[in-house]
Amino acid sequence: LGGIYTQYVVETMVYPREHECMRELRLLTQQHPWGFMGSSPDQMQFFSMLLKMTGAKTTLEVGVFTGYSLLATALALPDDGKVVALDKSREWYDLGRPFIEKAGVAYKVDFRAGDGIAVLDRMLLAGDGEENGEGKFDFAYVDADKQRYAAYHERVLRLVRVGGVVAYDNTLWGGSVAMPRDTPGSSDHDRVVRDIFVEFNAAVAADDRVEACLLPIADGVTLCRRVK
């Protein structure tokens, strides 16, 4: 059923209004051997509206790949907005960079290559987050190595301001979080990641520093609003 209504959603609401550069980058990403790592267009339409509704100006992205989600963010931000984007691979980012430039929003992007945890730690030490934990970012999107989501959470929460929002991607992991661990057809890797997300989602639900909800969009998006 999910595949049926997702196709209806994108054909009715997303593709007709998708920015030309977004469409071109999406099609390029689909041809990449790791193209499945790209964010879904309906999810990015939702994020774009969320950023505009909340008036976000400063955003953080952990995990960029070819930059489809990064371009969506840059287009949604106001002219004086900024997105700090982290990824271990500059090569992947460079594939999407021409489309970001073509869209006229490259000046909003601050790309930083390196290990995500290490870069976030350097940002905290450099004062990108205040000593008392009150960060400067209005919104953060995490779509990187799943084994370290808990570690990202602790750092990103310090960098996002109270009232700001953090979004975590893939938190339903193909629906496996709601299935028995030994469901036939699941790989060893999928079972490991499934266990990670079961634990992560439970921890976020119990975290009194945030208000949280888990949305059944794309492969699952956990949204957290920092409250303290």
XYZ file of N, CA and C in Angstrom:
684
model
N 0.838 -1.214 0.000
C 0.000 0.000 0.000
C 0.864 1.252 0.000
N 1.976 1.237 0.814
C 2.828 2.409 0.905
C 3.343 2.864 -0.441
N 3.781 1.884 -1.279
C 4.293 2.242 -2.592
C 3.235 2.855 -3.477
N 1.983 2.399 -3.327
C 0.890 2.914 -4.139
C 0.600 4.368 -3.801
N 0.442 4.663 -2.503
C 0.077 6.044 -2.180
C 1.265 6.988 -2.276
N 2.486 6.470 -2.105
C 3.660 7.329 -2.274
C 3.748 7.806 -3.712
N 3.517 6.923 -4.662
C 3.548 7.314 -6.063
C 2.475 8.351 -6.358
N 1.308 8.176 -5.771
C 0.236 9.168 -5.950
C 0.662 10.517 -5.377
N 1.271 10.496 -4.189
C 1.702 11.732 -3.530
C 2.709 12.487 -4.390
N 3.741 11.795 -4.844
C 4.792 12.499 -5.584
C 4.281 12.990 -6.943
N 3.431 12.207 -7.591
C 2.940 12.621 -8.901
C 1.935 13.767 -8.797
N 1.205 13.820 -7.677
C 0.169 14.843 -7.506
C 0.693 16.118 -6.865
N 1.521 15.968 -5.825
C 1.922 17.109 -5.012
C 3.390 17.522 -5.153
N 4.264 16.575 -5.476
C 5.699 16.865 -5.419
C 6.274 17.216 -6.784
N 6.205 16.292 -7.725
C 6.855 16.509 -9.011
C 6.371 17.759 -9.748
N 5.063 18.082 -9.699
C 4.625 19.277 -10.424
C 5.263 20.572 -9.936
N 5.709 20.602 -8.667
C 6.291 21.824 -8.122
C 7.769 21.673 -7.767
N 8.341 20.550 -8.127
C 9.750 20.323 -7.814
C 10.629 21.279 -8.622
N 11.538 21.962 -7.928
C 12.457 22.879 -8.598
C 13.238 22.126 -9.677
N 13.498 22.779 -10.790
C 14.187 22.134 -11.909
C 15.527 21.530 -11.477
N 16.278 22.263 -10.664
C 17.579 21.758 -10.225
C 17.424 20.585 -9.254
N 16.366 20.594 -8.473
C 16.072 19.457 -7.606
C 15.783 18.218 -8.449
N 14.991 18.394 -9.470
C 14.649 17.264 -10.344
C 15.896 16.722 -11.022
N 16.735 17.595 -11.535
C 17.950 17.152 -12.224
C 18.887 16.407 -11.278
N 19.020 16.915 -10.057
C 19.895 16.256 -9.090
C 19.305 14.932 -8.626
N 18.007 14.877 -8.466
C 17.345 13.623 -8.074
C 17.580 12.545 -9.127
N 17.429 12.898 -10.388
C 17.613 11.925 -11.465
C 19.070 11.480 -11.554
N 19.995 12.404 -11.336
C 21.413 12.038 -11.318
C 21.705 11.087 -10.165
N 21.165 11.391 -9.009
C 21.411 10.579 -7.816
C 20.872 9.166 -8.002
N 19.741 9.043 -8.671
C 19.147 7.725 -8.898
C 20.042 6.830 -9.737
N 20.937 7.429 -10.531
C 21.849 6.657 -11.369
C 23.115 6.248 -10.629
N 23.317 6.790 -9.437
C 24.517 6.491 -8.651
C 24.402 5.083 -8.064
N 25.517 4.349 -7.957
C 25.454 3.005 -7.368
C 24.871 2.981 -5.964
N 25.034 4.079 -5.239
C 24.478 4.187 -3.887
C 23.257 5.103 -3.873
N 22.575 5.173 -5.014
C 21.460 6.102 -5.152
C 20.338 5.907 -4.154
N 20.219 4.700 -3.601
C 19.173 4.441 -2.612
C 19.364 5.285 -1.346
N 20.554 5.860 -1.171
C 20.802 6.680 0.020
C 20.211 8.089 -0.111
N 19.752 8.443 -1.294
C 19.185 9.775 -1.471
C 17.868 9.946 -0.744
N 17.622 11.140 -0.261
C 16.364 11.427 0.441
C 15.210 11.442 -0.546
N 14.027 11.079 -0.067
C 12.869 10.988 -0.949
C 12.292 12.383 -1.235
N 11.745 12.589 -2.429
C 11.232 13.917 -2.791
C 10.052 14.367 -1.948
N 9.166 13.436 -1.533
C 8.038 13.845 -0.697
C 8.516 14.278 0.687
N 9.537 13.607 1.186
C 10.117 13.986 2.475
C 10.739 15.371 2.394
N 11.414 15.671 1.299
C 12.057 16.975 1.159
C 11.032 18.091 0.963
N 9.920 17.776 0.327
C 8.861 18.779 0.217
C 8.317 19.120 1.600
N 8.164 18.097 2.433
C 7.707 18.308 3.803
C 8.713 19.145 4.592
N 9.999 18.823 4.495
C 11.021 19.581 5.202
C 11.041 21.039 4.734
N 10.899 21.241 3.433
C 10.898 22.593 2.892
C 9.776 23.423 3.503
N 8.594 22.838 3.586
C 7.469 23.545 4.189
C 7.694 23.769 5.682
N 8.270 22.754 6.358
C 8.542 22.874 7.791
C 9.519 24.008 8.073
N 10.570 24.111 7.271
C 11.551 25.182 7.453
C 10.907 26.553 7.269
N 10.053 26.673 6.279
C 9.391 27.953 6.026
C 8.381 28.277 7.123
N 7.658 27.283 7.585
C 6.657 27.495 8.632
C 7.303 27.922 9.956
N 8.471 27.375 10.246
C 9.147 27.688 11.509
C 10.043 28.911 11.401
N 10.227 29.436 10.189
C 11.068 30.610 10.006
C 12.542 30.335 10.229
N 12.973 29.114 9.982
C 14.372 28.743 10.209
C 15.312 29.553 9.325
N 16.454 29.927 9.913
C 17.488 30.646 9.159
C 18.821 29.912 9.180
N 19.115 29.243 10.285
C 20.378 28.530 10.412
C 20.083 27.049 10.613
N 20.635 26.214 9.733
C 20.357 24.792 9.806
C 21.651 23.982 9.724
N 21.542 22.745 10.177
C 22.679 21.830 10.220
C 22.267 20.522 9.558
N 23.131 19.974 8.716
C 22.836 18.704 8.064
C 24.008 17.748 8.256
N 23.732 16.594 8.840
C 24.755 15.572 9.073
C 24.494 14.412 8.129
N 25.322 14.286 7.105
C 25.101 13.298 6.055
C 24.511 13.988 4.844
N 25.301 14.184 3.804
C 24.887 14.988 2.650
C 24.675 14.148 1.394
N 25.531 13.149 1.177
C 25.556 12.349 -0.049
C 25.686 13.305 -1.240
N 24.807 13.252 -2.236
C 24.949 14.126 -3.399
C 24.314 15.498 -3.196
N 23.614 15.685 -2.087
C 23.115 17.010 -1.760
C 21.682 17.313 -2.137
N 20.866 16.293 -2.409
C 19.459 16.557 -2.748
C 18.733 17.233 -1.589
N 18.903 16.687 -0.394
C 18.265 17.303 0.775
C 18.899 18.656 1.082
N 20.197 18.776 0.849
C 20.890 20.041 1.075
C 20.356 21.132 0.158
N 20.128 20.788 -1.092
C 19.570 21.755 -2.042
C 18.159 22.148 -1.646
N 17.365 21.180 -1.194
C 16.011 21.495 -0.742
C 16.043 22.484 0.412
N 16.968 22.272 1.334
C 17.096 23.171 2.479
C 17.534 24.557 2.038
N 18.557 24.625 1.209
C 19.079 25.920 0.769
C 18.013 26.726 0.027
N 17.194 26.040 -0.771
C 16.127 26.728 -1.490
C 15.045 27.237 -0.545
N 14.812 26.507 0.551
C 13.750 26.885 1.485
C 14.156 28.011 2.424
N 15.453 28.160 2.666
C 15.922 29.185 3.596
C 15.808 30.576 2.979
N 15.647 31.598 3.821
C 15.618 32.969 3.297
C 16.984 33.370 2.742
N 17.058 34.517 2.117
C 18.295 34.958 1.474
C 19.470 35.041 2.438
N 19.192 35.350 3.707
C 20.266 35.456 4.697
C 20.423 34.172 5.508
N 19.851 33.060 5.014
C 19.950 31.784 5.706
C 21.270 31.092 5.440
N 21.574 30.086 6.261
C 22.820 29.338 6.131
C 22.593 27.900 6.567
N 23.153 26.958 5.805
C 23.112 25.540 6.176
C 24.542 25.036 6.258
N 24.922 24.534 7.429
C 26.221 23.895 7.627
C 26.032 22.410 7.359
N 26.763 21.880 6.386
C 26.557 20.507 5.923
C 27.810 19.674 6.138
N 27.648 18.509 6.779
C 28.772 17.641 7.107
C 28.652 16.312 6.375
N 29.758 15.862 5.796
C 29.790 14.534 5.187
C 31.233 14.057 5.104
N 31.412 12.755 5.190
C 32.758 12.196 5.114
C 33.312 12.249 3.697
N 32.430 12.388 2.700
C 32.850 12.337 1.303
C 32.619 13.661 0.591
N 33.680 14.352 0.259
C 33.540 15.540 -0.579
C 33.236 15.144 -2.022
N 33.681 13.952 -2.432
C 33.460 13.484 -3.794
C 31.971 13.383 -4.097
N 31.189 12.835 -3.160
C 29.750 12.738 -3.371
C 29.117 14.122 -3.425
N 29.526 14.982 -2.508
C 28.990 16.342 -2.474
C 29.298 17.079 -3.771
N 30.496 16.882 -4.319
C 30.894 17.564 -5.546
C 30.023 17.180 -6.736
N 29.386 15.998 -6.680
C 28.463 15.608 -7.745
C 27.248 16.528 -7.784
N 26.782 16.916 -6.620
C 25.595 17.753 -6.546
C 25.873 19.240 -6.529
N 27.097 19.616 -6.235
C 27.446 21.032 -6.113
C 27.060 21.863 -7.355
N 27.277 21.360 -8.588
C 26.880 22.168 -9.754
C 25.395 22.517 -9.780
N 24.543 21.642 -9.260
C 23.104 21.907 -9.247
C 22.762 22.947 -8.177
N 23.502 22.915 -7.068
C 23.321 23.917 -6.019
C 23.729 25.284 -6.543
N 24.826 25.309 -7.309
C 25.277 26.569 -7.904
C 24.292 27.052 -8.962
N 23.813 26.126 -9.786
C 22.856 26.494 -10.833
C 21.582 27.081 -10.239
N 21.178 26.568 -9.081
C 19.967 27.066 -8.417
C 20.195 28.423 -7.757
N 21.440 28.867 -7.692
C 21.746 30.183 -7.136
C 21.754 30.249 -5.627
N 21.965 29.105 -4.952
C 21.915 29.100 -3.484
C 23.209 28.587 -2.858
N 24.274 28.474 -3.649
C 25.540 27.954 -3.128
C 26.086 28.827 -2.006
N 25.793 30.116 -2.029
C 26.301 31.024 -1.002
C 25.714 30.736 0.381
N 24.628 29.983 0.422
C 24.013 29.628 1.707
C 24.644 28.383 2.329
N 25.483 27.676 1.571
C 25.993 26.369 1.987
C 27.415 26.472 2.530
N 27.612 25.925 3.720
C 28.939 25.806 4.338
C 29.212 24.314 4.495
N 29.917 23.727 3.515
C 30.188 22.293 3.537
C 31.484 22.010 4.281
N 31.435 21.000 5.164
C 32.607 20.610 5.942
C 32.793 19.101 5.833
N 33.916 18.692 5.250
C 34.200 17.272 5.061
C 34.881 16.692 6.288
N 34.530 15.457 6.632
C 35.180 14.787 7.749
C 34.221 13.890 8.502
N 34.748 13.208 9.497
C 33.936 12.360 10.362
C 32.901 13.205 11.096
N 31.639 12.777 11.043
C 30.554 13.590 11.593
C 30.713 13.914 13.063
N 31.051 12.926 13.868
C 31.213 13.148 15.306
C 32.352 14.114 15.565
N 33.470 13.911 14.868
C 34.634 14.774 15.070
C 34.329 16.221 14.675
N 33.622 16.402 13.559
C 33.294 17.758 13.115
C 32.337 18.431 14.088
N 31.342 17.692 14.567
C 30.411 18.263 15.545
C 31.133 18.645 16.827
N 32.067 17.805 17.275
C 32.833 18.123 18.478
C 33.662 19.383 18.274
N 34.240 19.539 17.094
C 35.016 20.753 16.814
C 34.106 21.978 16.794
N 32.899 21.817 16.274
C 31.962 22.934 16.254
C 31.605 23.367 17.668
N 31.406 22.401 18.550
C 31.080 22.723 19.948
C 32.246 23.412 20.635
N 33.443 22.925 20.396
C 34.627 23.524 21.017
C 34.904 24.912 20.470
N 34.553 25.122 19.192
C 34.822 26.406 18.558
C 33.788 27.470 18.903
N 32.750 27.057 19.629
C 31.745 28.034 20.018
C 30.553 28.094 19.104
N 30.407 27.109 18.201
C 29.204 27.060 17.373
C 27.980 26.739 18.227
N 28.227 26.257 19.436
C 27.172 26.097 20.429
C 27.633 26.802 21.694
N 26.754 27.435 22.416
C 27.147 28.153 23.616
C 27.482 27.188 24.748
N 28.204 27.678 25.760
C 28.626 26.816 26.854
C 27.453 26.201 27.601
N 26.351 26.915 27.691
C 25.212 26.404 28.438
C 24.319 25.483 27.603
N 24.769 25.146 26.407
C 24.011 24.216 25.574
C 23.008 24.871 24.651
N 22.865 26.185 24.743
C 21.917 26.882 23.881
C 22.570 27.093 22.522
N 22.189 26.289 21.536
C 22.836 26.344 20.229
C 22.297 27.441 19.338
N 22.960 27.591 18.199
C 22.572 28.660 17.276
C 21.723 28.156 16.116
N 21.528 26.837 16.002
C 20.802 26.304 14.854
C 19.310 26.177 15.137
N 18.527 26.501 14.122
C 17.069 26.393 14.234
C 16.577 24.985 13.882
N 17.332 24.296 13.042
C 16.891 23.002 12.521
C 18.113 22.157 12.205
N 18.008 20.858 12.426
C 19.079 19.941 12.064
C 18.473 18.678 11.456
N 19.173 18.136 10.475
C 18.740 16.908 9.803
C 19.884 15.912 9.854
N 19.629 14.734 10.422
C 20.651 13.697 10.551
C 20.289 12.511 9.665
N 21.156 12.224 8.715
C 20.968 11.083 7.816
C 22.351 10.517 7.491
N 23.030 10.037 8.508
C 24.388 9.518 8.357
C 24.434 8.091 8.891
N 25.613 7.624 9.304
C 25.757 6.239 9.762
C 24.854 5.971 10.957
N 24.001 4.980 10.785
C 22.917 4.728 11.736
C 23.431 4.257 13.093
N 24.574 3.581 13.109
C 25.115 3.070 14.368
C 25.458 4.178 15.353
N 25.568 5.414 14.872
C 25.990 6.515 15.742
C 24.905 7.568 15.960
N 23.659 7.200 15.697
C 22.578 8.167 15.899
C 22.520 8.663 17.348
N 22.720 7.779 18.299
C 22.657 8.195 19.706
C 23.742 9.222 20.008
N 24.939 9.014 19.451
C 26.036 9.963 19.652
C 25.748 11.286 18.945
N 25.168 11.224 17.737
C 24.782 12.457 17.050
C 23.752 13.229 17.867
N 22.797 12.507 18.429
C 21.718 13.132 19.184
C 22.267 14.008 20.310
N 23.219 13.483 21.059
C 23.769 14.239 22.186
C 24.462 15.509 21.731
N 25.115 15.466 20.604
C 25.840 16.642 20.118
C 24.919 17.637 19.422
N 24.031 17.114 18.581
C 23.145 17.998 17.825
C 22.204 18.763 18.752
N 21.746 18.108 19.821
C 20.867 18.802 20.763
C 21.554 20.006 21.400
N 22.862 19.935 21.583
C 23.594 21.076 22.134
C 23.735 22.199 21.115
N 23.690 21.848 19.854
C 23.880 22.846 18.799
C 22.568 23.478 18.338
N 21.458 22.802 18.568
C 20.146 23.340 18.194
C 19.562 24.108 19.380
N 18.996 25.242 19.104
C 18.439 26.089 20.164
C 17.199 25.452 20.783
N 16.866 25.884 21.977
C 15.594 25.497 22.576
C 14.466 26.003 21.674
N 13.555 25.127 21.350
C 12.502 25.455 20.396
C 12.833 25.018 18.983
N 14.102 24.676 18.752
C 14.517 24.201 17.441
C 14.140 22.747 17.226
N 14.295 22.293 15.995
C 13.845 20.958 15.603
C 15.005 20.137 15.049
N 15.031 18.853 15.420
C 15.986 17.898 14.861
C 15.197 16.784 14.189
N 15.596 16.417 12.977
C 14.946 15.339 12.235
C 15.947 14.218 11.985
N 15.533 12.989 12.293
C 16.370 11.808 12.053
C 15.717 10.945 10.982
N 16.506 10.553 9.988
C 15.972 9.795 8.861
C 16.094 8.287 9.085
N 15.263 7.538 8.372
C 15.312 6.062 8.305
C 14.949 5.365 9.608
N 14.211 6.005 10.477
C 13.987 5.436 11.806
C 12.933 4.333 11.850
N 12.305 4.024 10.727
C 11.441 2.836 10.648
C 12.175 1.665 9.991
N 13.260 1.975 9.305
C 14.126 0.978 8.660
C 13.324 -0.115 7.953
N 12.576 0.345 6.956
C 11.801 -0.592 6.160
C 10.670 -1.260 6.910
N 10.271 -0.701 8.024
C 9.214 -1.284 8.842
C 9.698 -2.366 9.777
N 10.997 -2.657 9.745
C 11.533 -3.770 10.541
C 11.437 -3.519 12.040
N 11.379 -2.249 12.457
C 11.287 -1.946 13.890
C 9.983 -2.467 14.494
N 8.980 -2.669 13.644
C 7.689 -3.165 14.121
C 7.514 -4.656 13.881
N 8.579 -5.307 13.401
C 8.513 -6.737 13.093
C 9.395 -7.536 14.049
N 9.148 -8.821 14.180
C 10.049 -9.665 14.971
C 11.460 -9.606 14.398
N 12.450 -9.697 15.288
C 13.840 -9.580 14.858
C 14.227 -10.649 13.853
N 13.650 -11.824 13.955
C 14.017 -12.931 13.079
C 13.077 -13.077 11.884
N 12.468 -11.970 11.454
C 11.569 -12.004 10.299
C 12.297 -12.581 9.082
N 11.731 -13.561 8.425
C 12.386 -14.175 7.258
C 12.718 -13.136 6.194
N 13.907 -13.289 5.609
C 14.322 -12.390 4.537
C 15.171 -11.232 4.988
N 15.252 -10.986 6.283
C 16.072 -9.879 6.769
C 17.528 -10.325 6.855
N 18.427 -9.414 6.481
C 19.850 -9.717 6.512
C 20.412 -9.474 7.909
N 21.629 -9.939 8.134
C 22.288 -9.687 9.422
C 22.431 -8.190 9.655
N 22.781 -7.461 8.595
C 22.929 -6.005 8.712
C 21.615 -5.344 9.087
N 20.546 -5.753 8.421
C 19.235 -5.172 8.708
C 18.804 -5.443 10.151
N 19.111 -6.633 10.647
C 18.754 -6.941 12.036
C 19.537 -6.073 13.016
N 20.807 -5.829 12.708
C 21.627 -4.975 13.571
C 21.082 -3.551 13.585
N 20.802 -3.007 12.399
C 20.290 -1.634 12.318
C 18.900 -1.547 12.915
N 18.087 -2.571 12.699
C 16.745 -2.618 13.296
C 16.837 -2.511 14.804
N 17.756 -3.243 15.420
C 17.933 -3.187 16.875
C 18.379 -1.802 17.329
N 19.254 -1.190 16.533
C 19.733 0.156 16.862
C 18.572 1.140 16.884
N 17.697 1.056 15.880
C 16.587 2.004 15.806
C 15.512 1.721 16.850
N 15.287 0.471 17.175
C 14.347 0.166 18.258
C 14.830 0.844 19.546
N 16.112 0.718 19.826
C 16.683 1.333 21.030
C 16.690 2.852 20.934
N 17.063 3.384 19.748
C 17.131 4.831 19.574
C 15.755 5.471 19.701
N 14.764 4.919 19.025
C 13.422 5.498 19.090
C 12.860 5.460 20.505
N 13.129 4.387 21.244
C 12.672 4.295 22.629
C 13.370 5.346 23.495
N 14.661 5.556 23.242
C 15.411 6.543 24.020
C 14.911 7.961 23.755
N 14.629 8.255 22.484
C 14.115 9.582 22.142
C 12.729 9.794 22.760
N 11.897 8.768 22.717
C 10.555 8.873 23.296
C 10.612 9.165 24.792
N 11.678 8.698 25.462
C 11.815 8.890 26.904
C 12.664 10.099 27.269
N 13.184 10.812 26.272
C 14.096 11.939 26.500
C 13.290 13.187 26.854
N 13.419 13.645 28.091
C 12.618 14.798 28.518
C 13.166 16.126 28.008
N 14.251 16.099 27.258
C 14.788 17.329 26.662
C 14.075 17.681 25.365
N 13.260 16.737 24.857
C 12.601 16.957 23.571
C 11.143 16.536 23.614
N 10.364 17.127 22.719
C 9.061 16.592 22.329
C 9.301 15.872 21.016
N 8.763 14.680 20.879
C 9.105 13.887 19.698
C 7.887 13.230 19.070
N 8.000 13.001 17.770
C 7.010 12.207 17.055
C 7.724 11.449 15.949
N 7.166 10.295 15.592
C 7.744 9.456 14.544
C 6.764 9.426 13.383
N 7.192 9.958 12.254
C 6.312 10.087 11.099
C 6.544 8.954 10.103
N 5.479 8.313 9.618
C 5.622 7.252 8.619
C 5.742 7.818 7.211
N 6.715 8.702 7.016
C 6.992 9.264 5.704
C 8.328 8.709 5.242
N 8.439 8.405 3.948
C 9.656 7.802 3.398
C 9.996 6.551 4.205
N 11.202 6.479 4.777
C 11.603 5.316 5.569
C 11.489 5.595 7.062
N 10.673 6.575 7.410
C 10.479 6.944 8.809
C 11.315 8.145 9.177
N 10.679 9.155 9.747
C 11.373 10.360 10.202
C 10.976 10.629 11.650
N 11.957 10.652 12.532
C 11.715 11.024 13.924
C 12.013 12.504 14.083
N 10.995 13.273 14.461
C 11.143 14.705 14.676
C 11.227 14.996 16.175
N 12.192 15.795 16.549
C 12.370 16.196 17.950
C 12.375 17.711 18.054
N 11.553 18.240 18.930
C 11.589 19.671 19.236
C 12.260 19.844 20.586
N 13.384 20.555 20.602
C 14.115 20.719 21.859
C 13.334 21.626 22.799
N 13.100 21.177 24.021
C 12.348 21.961 24.989
C 13.205 22.409 26.169
N 14.390 21.785 26.338
C 15.309 22.260 27.385
C 16.706 21.748 27.129
